[in-house]
Amino acid sequence: MIRVQAVAPDTLGAALQLTSGTELIAVNDRDLEDFLDWEFLTADDHFMLRVKLPSGEEVEYDVERPEGLPMGVTLEAPRIRRCANHCDFCFVDGNPQGMRQVLYIRDDDYRLSFRYGNFATLTNLKSWDLERIVEYRLSPLYVSVHATDPVVRRWLLRNPEAPEVVSQLRWFAERGITFHTQVVLVPGVNDGAQLVRTLTDLYGLGESVLSVSVVPVALTEFSKHALVRQPTRDECRAALGIVDDFAARAVADRGMPWCYGADDLYLQADLPLPPAEWYGDFEQRENGVGSVRYLQTRIQAARVGGGGGGGGGGLRARELARQADWCGHRHGHGPADAAGRR
């Protein structure tokens, strides 16, 4: 059961006289669990809706939904699925005490991954969650992989029950679900050979893995410094060397970089950021991947009156070739970059 928070005027919800506090029980005799059920099951042009009015009366509506007419129903906030992992680098642990309680919520919710692009580990999925993701085609999902070696990943998550992530992603991929993935880089744990293994495994899943970002662990003065540290400049450079090798391979094989270093990885490595064209449609910009270049493109577009946006329709072949060449040059396969750094 879910509950109505508000109803917009001149909508189907208003025509049905739904009001704040109305309990939405079922659509076509299928119980409503959350906003996903509501949005997907009411998308048909005809359905049966059973509700419980604030007065306590239960009513069933035979709804015919004209094309283009919104339901106009805002639901009460869902109960967020909490994280069962205990990562040493959890950003929530980096918060000081005494702030608003919502800032201490550790979410690990595939629904928010689909809707908002929140990264989830998928370690808390039940069998009915798997079925639901496939049925509703919740794709792409944003997945925190961190490492594909099961032992290393369980250590990073501090969760001995974490499922083997490659098998999990493959099962979804076989059913048409795609992913954007991330690796939070913890020096001495999932860098070096482990990073190579992780990227190799993810690349082996084919086009179902749309992208992978490598993000250096970020710590504050409140983080668990006794258990985790930030990477050094040389460690960041080594990681970028691996990232660029996989990006060059992906450009040759798939026509896109696929593997990206976060802006912070370049900054900590003291290396220049790739140009805006490298990031395509900036699909992981909110994960700090291409954020600087994205902002620059928006500013430039505003200056010329173009309105701003992402990378258009993707990278052109000649631009990709130029950027792949830039990628190789920056890591010692050719001339030094313009700033003279190696």
CSV table of N, CA and C in Angstrom, one decimal, residues 227-332:
chain,number,residue,atom,x,y,z
A,227,LEU,N,41.9,3.1,8.9
A,227,LEU,CA,41.6,1.9,8.1
A,227,LEU,C,41.7,2.1,6.6
A,228,VAL,N,41.8,3.3,6.1
A,228,VAL,CA,41.8,3.6,4.7
A,228,VAL,C,42.5,5.0,4.5
A,229,ARG,N,43.3,5.0,3.4
A,229,ARG,CA,44.0,6.3,3.1
A,229,ARG,C,43.7,6.7,1.7
A,230,GLN,N,44.0,7.9,1.4
A,230,GLN,CA,43.8,8.4,0.0
A,230,GLN,C,45.0,8.0,-0.8
A,231,PRO,N,44.9,7.8,-2.1
A,231,PRO,CA,46.0,7.4,-3.0
A,231,PRO,C,47.0,8.6,-3.2
A,232,THR,N,48.2,8.2,-3.4
A,232,THR,CA,49.2,9.2,-3.7
A,232,THR,C,49.2,9.6,-5.1
A,233,ARG,N,49.9,10.7,-5.5
A,233,ARG,CA,50.0,11.1,-6.9
A,233,ARG,C,50.4,10.0,-7.8
A,234,ASP,N,51.4,9.2,-7.4
A,234,ASP,CA,51.9,8.2,-8.3
A,234,ASP,C,50.9,7.0,-8.4
A,235,GLU,N,50.2,6.7,-7.3
A,235,GLU,CA,49.2,5.7,-7.4
A,235,GLU,C,48.0,6.1,-8.3
A,236,CYS,N,47.7,7.4,-8.3
A,236,CYS,CA,46.6,7.9,-9.2
A,236,CYS,C,47.1,7.8,-10.6
A,237,ARG,N,48.4,8.2,-10.8
A,237,ARG,CA,48.9,8.1,-12.2
A,237,ARG,C,48.9,6.6,-12.7
A,238,ALA,N,49.3,5.7,-11.8
A,238,ALA,CA,49.3,4.3,-12.2
A,238,ALA,C,47.8,3.9,-12.6
A,239,ALA,N,46.9,4.3,-11.8
A,239,ALA,CA,45.5,3.9,-12.0
A,239,ALA,C,45.0,4.5,-13.4
A,240,LEU,N,45.4,5.7,-13.7
A,240,LEU,CA,45.0,6.3,-14.9
A,240,LEU,C,45.7,5.6,-16.1
A,241,GLY,N,46.9,5.1,-15.9
A,241,GLY,CA,47.5,4.3,-17.0
A,241,GLY,C,46.7,3.1,-17.3
A,242,ILE,N,46.2,2.4,-16.3
A,242,ILE,CA,45.3,1.3,-16.5
A,242,ILE,C,44.0,1.7,-17.2
A,243,VAL,N,43.4,2.8,-16.7
A,243,VAL,CA,42.1,3.3,-17.2
A,243,VAL,C,42.3,3.6,-18.7
A,244,ASP,N,43.4,4.3,-19.0
A,244,ASP,CA,43.6,4.7,-20.4
A,244,ASP,C,43.8,3.5,-21.3
A,245,ASP,N,44.5,2.5,-20.8
A,245,ASP,CA,44.7,1.3,-21.6
A,245,ASP,C,43.4,0.7,-22.0
A,246,PHE,N,42.4,0.6,-21.1
A,246,PHE,CA,41.1,0.0,-21.3
A,246,PHE,C,40.3,0.9,-22.2
A,247,ALA,N,40.4,2.3,-22.0
A,247,ALA,CA,39.7,3.2,-22.8
A,247,ALA,C,40.2,3.1,-24.3
A,248,ALA,N,41.5,3.0,-24.5
A,248,ALA,CA,42.0,2.9,-25.9
A,248,ALA,C,41.5,1.7,-26.5
A,249,ARG,N,41.4,0.6,-25.8
A,249,ARG,CA,40.9,-0.7,-26.3
A,249,ARG,C,39.4,-0.6,-26.7
A,250,ALA,N,38.7,0.1,-25.8
A,250,ALA,CA,37.2,0.2,-26.0
A,250,ALA,C,37.0,1.1,-27.2
A,251,VAL,N,37.8,2.2,-27.4
A,251,VAL,CA,37.6,3.1,-28.6
A,251,VAL,C,37.8,2.2,-29.8
A,252,ALA,N,38.8,1.4,-29.8
A,252,ALA,CA,39.1,0.6,-31.0
A,252,ALA,C,38.0,-0.4,-31.3
A,253,ASP,N,37.5,-1.1,-30.2
A,253,ASP,CA,36.6,-2.1,-30.3
A,253,ASP,C,35.1,-1.6,-30.5
A,254,ARG,N,34.8,-0.6,-29.7
A,254,ARG,CA,33.4,-0.2,-29.6
A,254,ARG,C,33.1,1.2,-30.0
A,255,GLY,N,34.1,2.0,-30.3
A,255,GLY,CA,33.9,3.3,-30.8
A,255,GLY,C,33.6,4.3,-29.7
A,256,MET,N,33.9,4.0,-28.4
A,256,MET,CA,33.7,4.9,-27.3
A,256,MET,C,34.7,4.5,-26.2
A,257,PRO,N,35.1,5.4,-25.3
A,257,PRO,CA,36.1,5.1,-24.3
A,257,PRO,C,35.7,4.1,-23.3
A,258,TRP,N,34.4,4.1,-22.8
A,258,TRP,CA,33.9,3.1,-21.9
A,258,TRP,C,34.4,3.2,-20.5
A,259,CYS,N,35.7,3.4,-20.3
A,259,CYS,CA,36.3,3.4,-19.0
A,259,CYS,C,36.8,4.8,-18.8
A,260,TYR,N,36.4,5.4,-17.6
A,260,TYR,CA,36.7,6.8,-17.4
A,260,TYR,C,37.3,7.0,-16.0
A,261,GLY,N,38.3,7.9,-15.9
A,261,GLY,CA,38.8,8.3,-14.6
A,261,GLY,C,38.0,9.5,-14.1
A,262,ALA,N,37.7,9.5,-12.8
A,262,ALA,CA,37.0,10.7,-12.3
A,262,ALA,C,37.9,11.9,-12.3
A,263,ASP,N,37.3,13.1,-12.4
A,263,ASP,CA,38.0,14.3,-12.4
A,263,ASP,C,39.0,14.4,-11.3
A,264,ASP,N,38.6,13.9,-10.1
A,264,ASP,CA,39.5,14.0,-8.9
A,264,ASP,C,40.7,13.1,-9.1
A,265,LEU,N,40.6,12.0,-9.9
A,265,LEU,CA,41.7,11.1,-10.1
A,265,LEU,C,42.8,11.9,-10.9
A,266,TYR,N,42.4,12.7,-11.9
A,266,TYR,CA,43.3,13.5,-12.7
A,266,TYR,C,43.9,14.6,-11.8
A,267,LEU,N,43.1,15.2,-11.0
A,267,LEU,CA,43.6,16.3,-10.2
A,267,LEU,C,44.6,15.8,-9.2
A,268,GLN,N,44.3,14.7,-8.6
A,268,GLN,CA,45.3,14.1,-7.6
A,268,GLN,C,46.6,13.6,-8.3
A,269,ALA,N,46.4,13.2,-9.6
A,269,ALA,CA,47.6,12.7,-10.3
A,269,ALA,C,48.4,13.9,-10.9
A,270,ASP,N,47.8,15.1,-10.8
A,270,ASP,CA,48.4,16.3,-11.4
A,270,ASP,C,48.6,16.1,-12.9
A,271,LEU,N,47.5,15.7,-13.5
A,271,LEU,CA,47.5,15.5,-15.0
A,271,LEU,C,46.3,16.2,-15.5
A,272,PRO,N,46.4,16.7,-16.8
A,272,PRO,CA,45.3,17.5,-17.3
A,272,PRO,C,44.0,16.6,-17.6
A,273,LEU,N,42.9,17.2,-17.5
A,273,LEU,CA,41.6,16.5,-17.8
A,273,LEU,C,41.5,16.3,-19.3
A,274,PRO,N,40.8,15.2,-19.6
A,274,PRO,CA,40.5,15.0,-21.1
A,274,PRO,C,39.6,16.1,-21.6
A,275,PRO,N,39.6,16.4,-22.9
A,275,PRO,CA,38.6,17.4,-23.4
A,275,PRO,C,37.2,16.9,-23.3
A,276,ALA,N,36.3,17.8,-23.5
A,276,ALA,CA,34.9,17.5,-23.3
A,276,ALA,C,34.4,16.4,-24.2
A,277,GLU,N,34.9,16.3,-25.4
A,277,GLU,CA,34.5,15.3,-26.3
A,277,GLU,C,34.7,13.9,-25.9
A,278,TRP,N,35.7,13.7,-25.0
A,278,TRP,CA,36.0,12.4,-24.5
A,278,TRP,C,34.9,11.8,-23.7
A,279,TYR,N,34.0,12.6,-23.1
A,279,TYR,CA,33.0,12.1,-22.2
A,279,TYR,C,31.7,11.8,-22.9
A,280,GLY,N,31.5,12.0,-24.2
A,280,GLY,CA,30.3,11.6,-24.8
A,280,GLY,C,29.1,12.4,-24.3
A,281,ASP,N,28.2,11.8,-23.7
A,281,ASP,CA,27.0,12.4,-23.2
A,281,ASP,C,27.1,12.6,-21.7
A,282,PHE,N,28.3,12.5,-21.1
A,282,PHE,CA,28.5,12.9,-19.7
A,282,PHE,C,27.6,12.1,-18.8
A,283,GLU,N,27.5,10.8,-19.0
A,283,GLU,CA,26.5,10.0,-18.3
A,283,GLU,C,26.9,9.7,-16.9
A,284,GLN,N,28.2,9.9,-16.5
A,284,GLN,CA,28.5,9.8,-15.1
A,284,GLN,C,29.0,11.1,-14.5
A,285,ARG,N,28.5,12.2,-15.0
A,285,ARG,CA,29.0,13.5,-14.5
A,285,ARG,C,28.6,13.7,-13.1
A,286,GLU,N,27.5,13.2,-12.6
A,286,GLU,CA,27.2,13.4,-11.2
A,286,GLU,C,28.0,12.5,-10.3
A,287,ASN,N,28.8,11.6,-10.9
A,287,ASN,CA,29.7,10.8,-10.1
A,287,ASN,C,31.1,11.4,-10.2
A,288,GLY,N,31.2,12.7,-10.6
A,288,GLY,CA,32.5,13.4,-10.7
A,288,GLY,C,33.3,13.0,-11.9
A,289,VAL,N,32.7,12.5,-12.9
A,289,VAL,CA,33.4,12.0,-14.2
A,289,VAL,C,33.0,13.0,-15.3
A,290,GLY,N,33.9,13.9,-15.6
A,290,GLY,CA,33.6,14.9,-16.7
A,290,GLY,C,32.9,16.1,-16.2
A,291,SER,N,32.7,16.2,-14.9
A,291,SER,CA,31.9,17.3,-14.3
A,291,SER,C,32.5,18.7,-14.7
A,292,VAL,N,33.8,18.8,-14.6
A,292,VAL,CA,34.4,20.1,-15.0
A,292,VAL,C,34.1,20.4,-16.4
A,293,ARG,N,34.4,19.5,-17.3
A,293,ARG,CA,34.2,19.7,-18.7
A,293,ARG,C,32.7,20.0,-19.0
A,294,TYR,N,31.8,19.3,-18.4
A,294,TYR,CA,30.4,19.5,-18.6
A,294,TYR,C,30.0,20.9,-18.2
A,295,LEU,N,30.5,21.4,-17.1
A,295,LEU,CA,30.2,22.7,-16.7
A,295,LEU,C,30.7,23.7,-17.7
A,296,GLN,N,31.9,23.5,-18.2
A,296,GLN,CA,32.5,24.4,-19.2
A,296,GLN,C,31.6,24.4,-20.5
A,297,THR,N,31.1,23.2,-20.9
A,297,THR,CA,30.3,23.2,-22.1
A,297,THR,C,29.0,23.9,-21.8
A,298,ARG,N,28.4,23.9,-20.6
A,298,ARG,CA,27.2,24.6,-20.3
A,298,ARG,C,27.4,26.1,-20.3
A,299,ILE,N,28.5,26.5,-19.8
A,299,ILE,CA,28.9,27.9,-19.8
A,299,ILE,C,29.1,28.5,-21.2
A,300,GLN,N,29.8,27.7,-22.0
A,300,GLN,CA,30.1,28.1,-23.3
A,300,GLN,C,28.8,28.2,-24.1
A,301,ALA,N,27.9,27.2,-23.9
A,301,ALA,CA,26.6,27.1,-24.7
A,301,ALA,C,25.8,28.3,-24.3
A,302,ALA,N,25.8,28.7,-23.0
A,302,ALA,CA,25.0,29.8,-22.6
A,302,ALA,C,25.5,31.1,-23.2
A,303,ARG,N,26.8,31.2,-23.3
A,303,ARG,CA,27.4,32.4,-23.9
A,303,ARG,C,27.0,32.6,-25.3
A,304,VAL,N,26.9,31.5,-26.1
A,304,VAL,CA,26.6,31.6,-27.5
A,304,VAL,C,25.1,31.5,-27.7
A,305,GLY,N,24.3,31.3,-26.7
A,305,GLY,CA,22.9,31.2,-26.8
A,305,GLY,C,22.4,29.8,-27.2
A,306,GLY,N,23.2,28.8,-27.0
A,306,GLY,CA,22.8,27.5,-27.5
A,306,GLY,C,22.0,26.7,-26.4
A,307,GLY,N,21.9,27.2,-25.2
A,307,GLY,CA,21.1,26.5,-24.2
A,307,GLY,C,21.8,25.5,-23.3
A,308,GLY,N,22.9,24.9,-23.8
A,308,GLY,CA,23.7,24.0,-23.0
A,308,GLY,C,23.2,22.6,-23.2
A,309,GLY,N,24.1,21.6,-22.9
A,309,GLY,CA,23.7,20.2,-23.0
A,309,GLY,C,24.9,19.4,-22.8
A,310,GLY,N,24.7,18.1,-23.2
A,310,GLY,CA,25.8,17.1,-23.1
A,310,GLY,C,26.6,17.1,-24.3
A,311,GLY,N,27.0,15.9,-24.7
A,311,GLY,CA,28.0,15.8,-25.8
A,311,GLY,C,27.3,15.5,-27.1
A,312,GLY,N,26.0,15.9,-27.2
A,312,GLY,CA,25.3,15.7,-28.5
A,312,GLY,C,25.0,14.2,-28.7
A,313,GLY,N,25.3,13.8,-29.9
A,313,GLY,CA,24.9,12.4,-30.3
A,313,GLY,C,26.1,11.5,-30.1
A,314,GLY,N,27.1,11.8,-29.4
A,314,GLY,CA,28.2,10.9,-29.1
A,314,GLY,C,29.4,11.4,-29.8
A,315,LEU,N,30.5,10.6,-29.8
A,315,LEU,CA,31.8,11.0,-30.3
A,315,LEU,C,31.9,10.6,-31.8
A,316,ARG,N,32.4,11.5,-32.5
A,316,ARG,CA,32.7,11.1,-33.9
A,316,ARG,C,34.0,10.3,-34.0
A,317,ALA,N,34.1,9.6,-35.1
A,317,ALA,CA,35.3,8.7,-35.2
A,317,ALA,C,36.6,9.5,-35.2
A,318,ARG,N,36.7,10.6,-35.9
A,318,ARG,CA,37.9,11.3,-36.0
A,318,ARG,C,38.3,11.9,-34.6
A,319,GLU,N,37.2,12.4,-33.9
A,319,GLU,CA,37.5,12.9,-32.6
A,319,GLU,C,37.9,11.8,-31.6
A,320,LEU,N,37.3,10.6,-31.7
A,320,LEU,CA,37.8,9.5,-30.9
A,320,LEU,C,39.2,9.2,-31.2
A,321,ALA,N,39.6,9.2,-32.5
A,321,ALA,CA,40.9,8.8,-32.8
A,321,ALA,C,41.9,9.9,-32.2
A,322,ARG,N,41.5,11.1,-32.3
A,322,ARG,CA,42.4,12.2,-31.7
A,322,ARG,C,42.5,12.0,-30.2
A,323,GLN,N,41.4,11.7,-29.5
A,323,GLN,CA,41.4,11.6,-28.1
A,323,GLN,C,42.2,10.3,-27.7
A,324,ALA,N,42.0,9.2,-28.4
A,324,ALA,CA,42.8,8.0,-28.1
A,324,ALA,C,44.3,8.3,-28.3
A,325,ASP,N,44.6,9.1,-29.3
A,325,ASP,CA,46.0,9.5,-29.5
A,325,ASP,C,46.5,10.3,-28.3
A,326,TRP,N,45.6,11.3,-27.8
A,326,TRP,CA,45.9,12.1,-26.7
A,326,TRP,C,46.2,11.2,-25.4
A,327,CYS,N,45.3,10.2,-25.3
A,327,CYS,CA,45.4,9.3,-24.2
A,327,CYS,C,46.7,8.6,-24.1
A,328,GLY,N,47.2,8.1,-25.3
A,328,GLY,CA,48.4,7.4,-25.4
A,328,GLY,C,49.6,8.3,-25.1
A,329,HIS,N,49.5,9.5,-25.6
A,329,HIS,CA,50.6,10.5,-25.4
A,329,HIS,C,50.8,10.8,-23.9
A,330,ARG,N,49.7,11.0,-23.3
A,330,ARG,CA,49.7,11.4,-21.9
A,330,ARG,C,50.4,10.4,-21.0
A,331,HIS,N,50.4,9.2,-21.4
A,331,HIS,CA,51.0,8.1,-20.5
A,331,HIS,C,52.2,7.5,-21.1
A,332,GLY,N,53.0,8.4,-21.8
A,332,GLY,CA,54.3,8.0,-22.2
A,332,GLY,C,54.4,7.2,-23.5
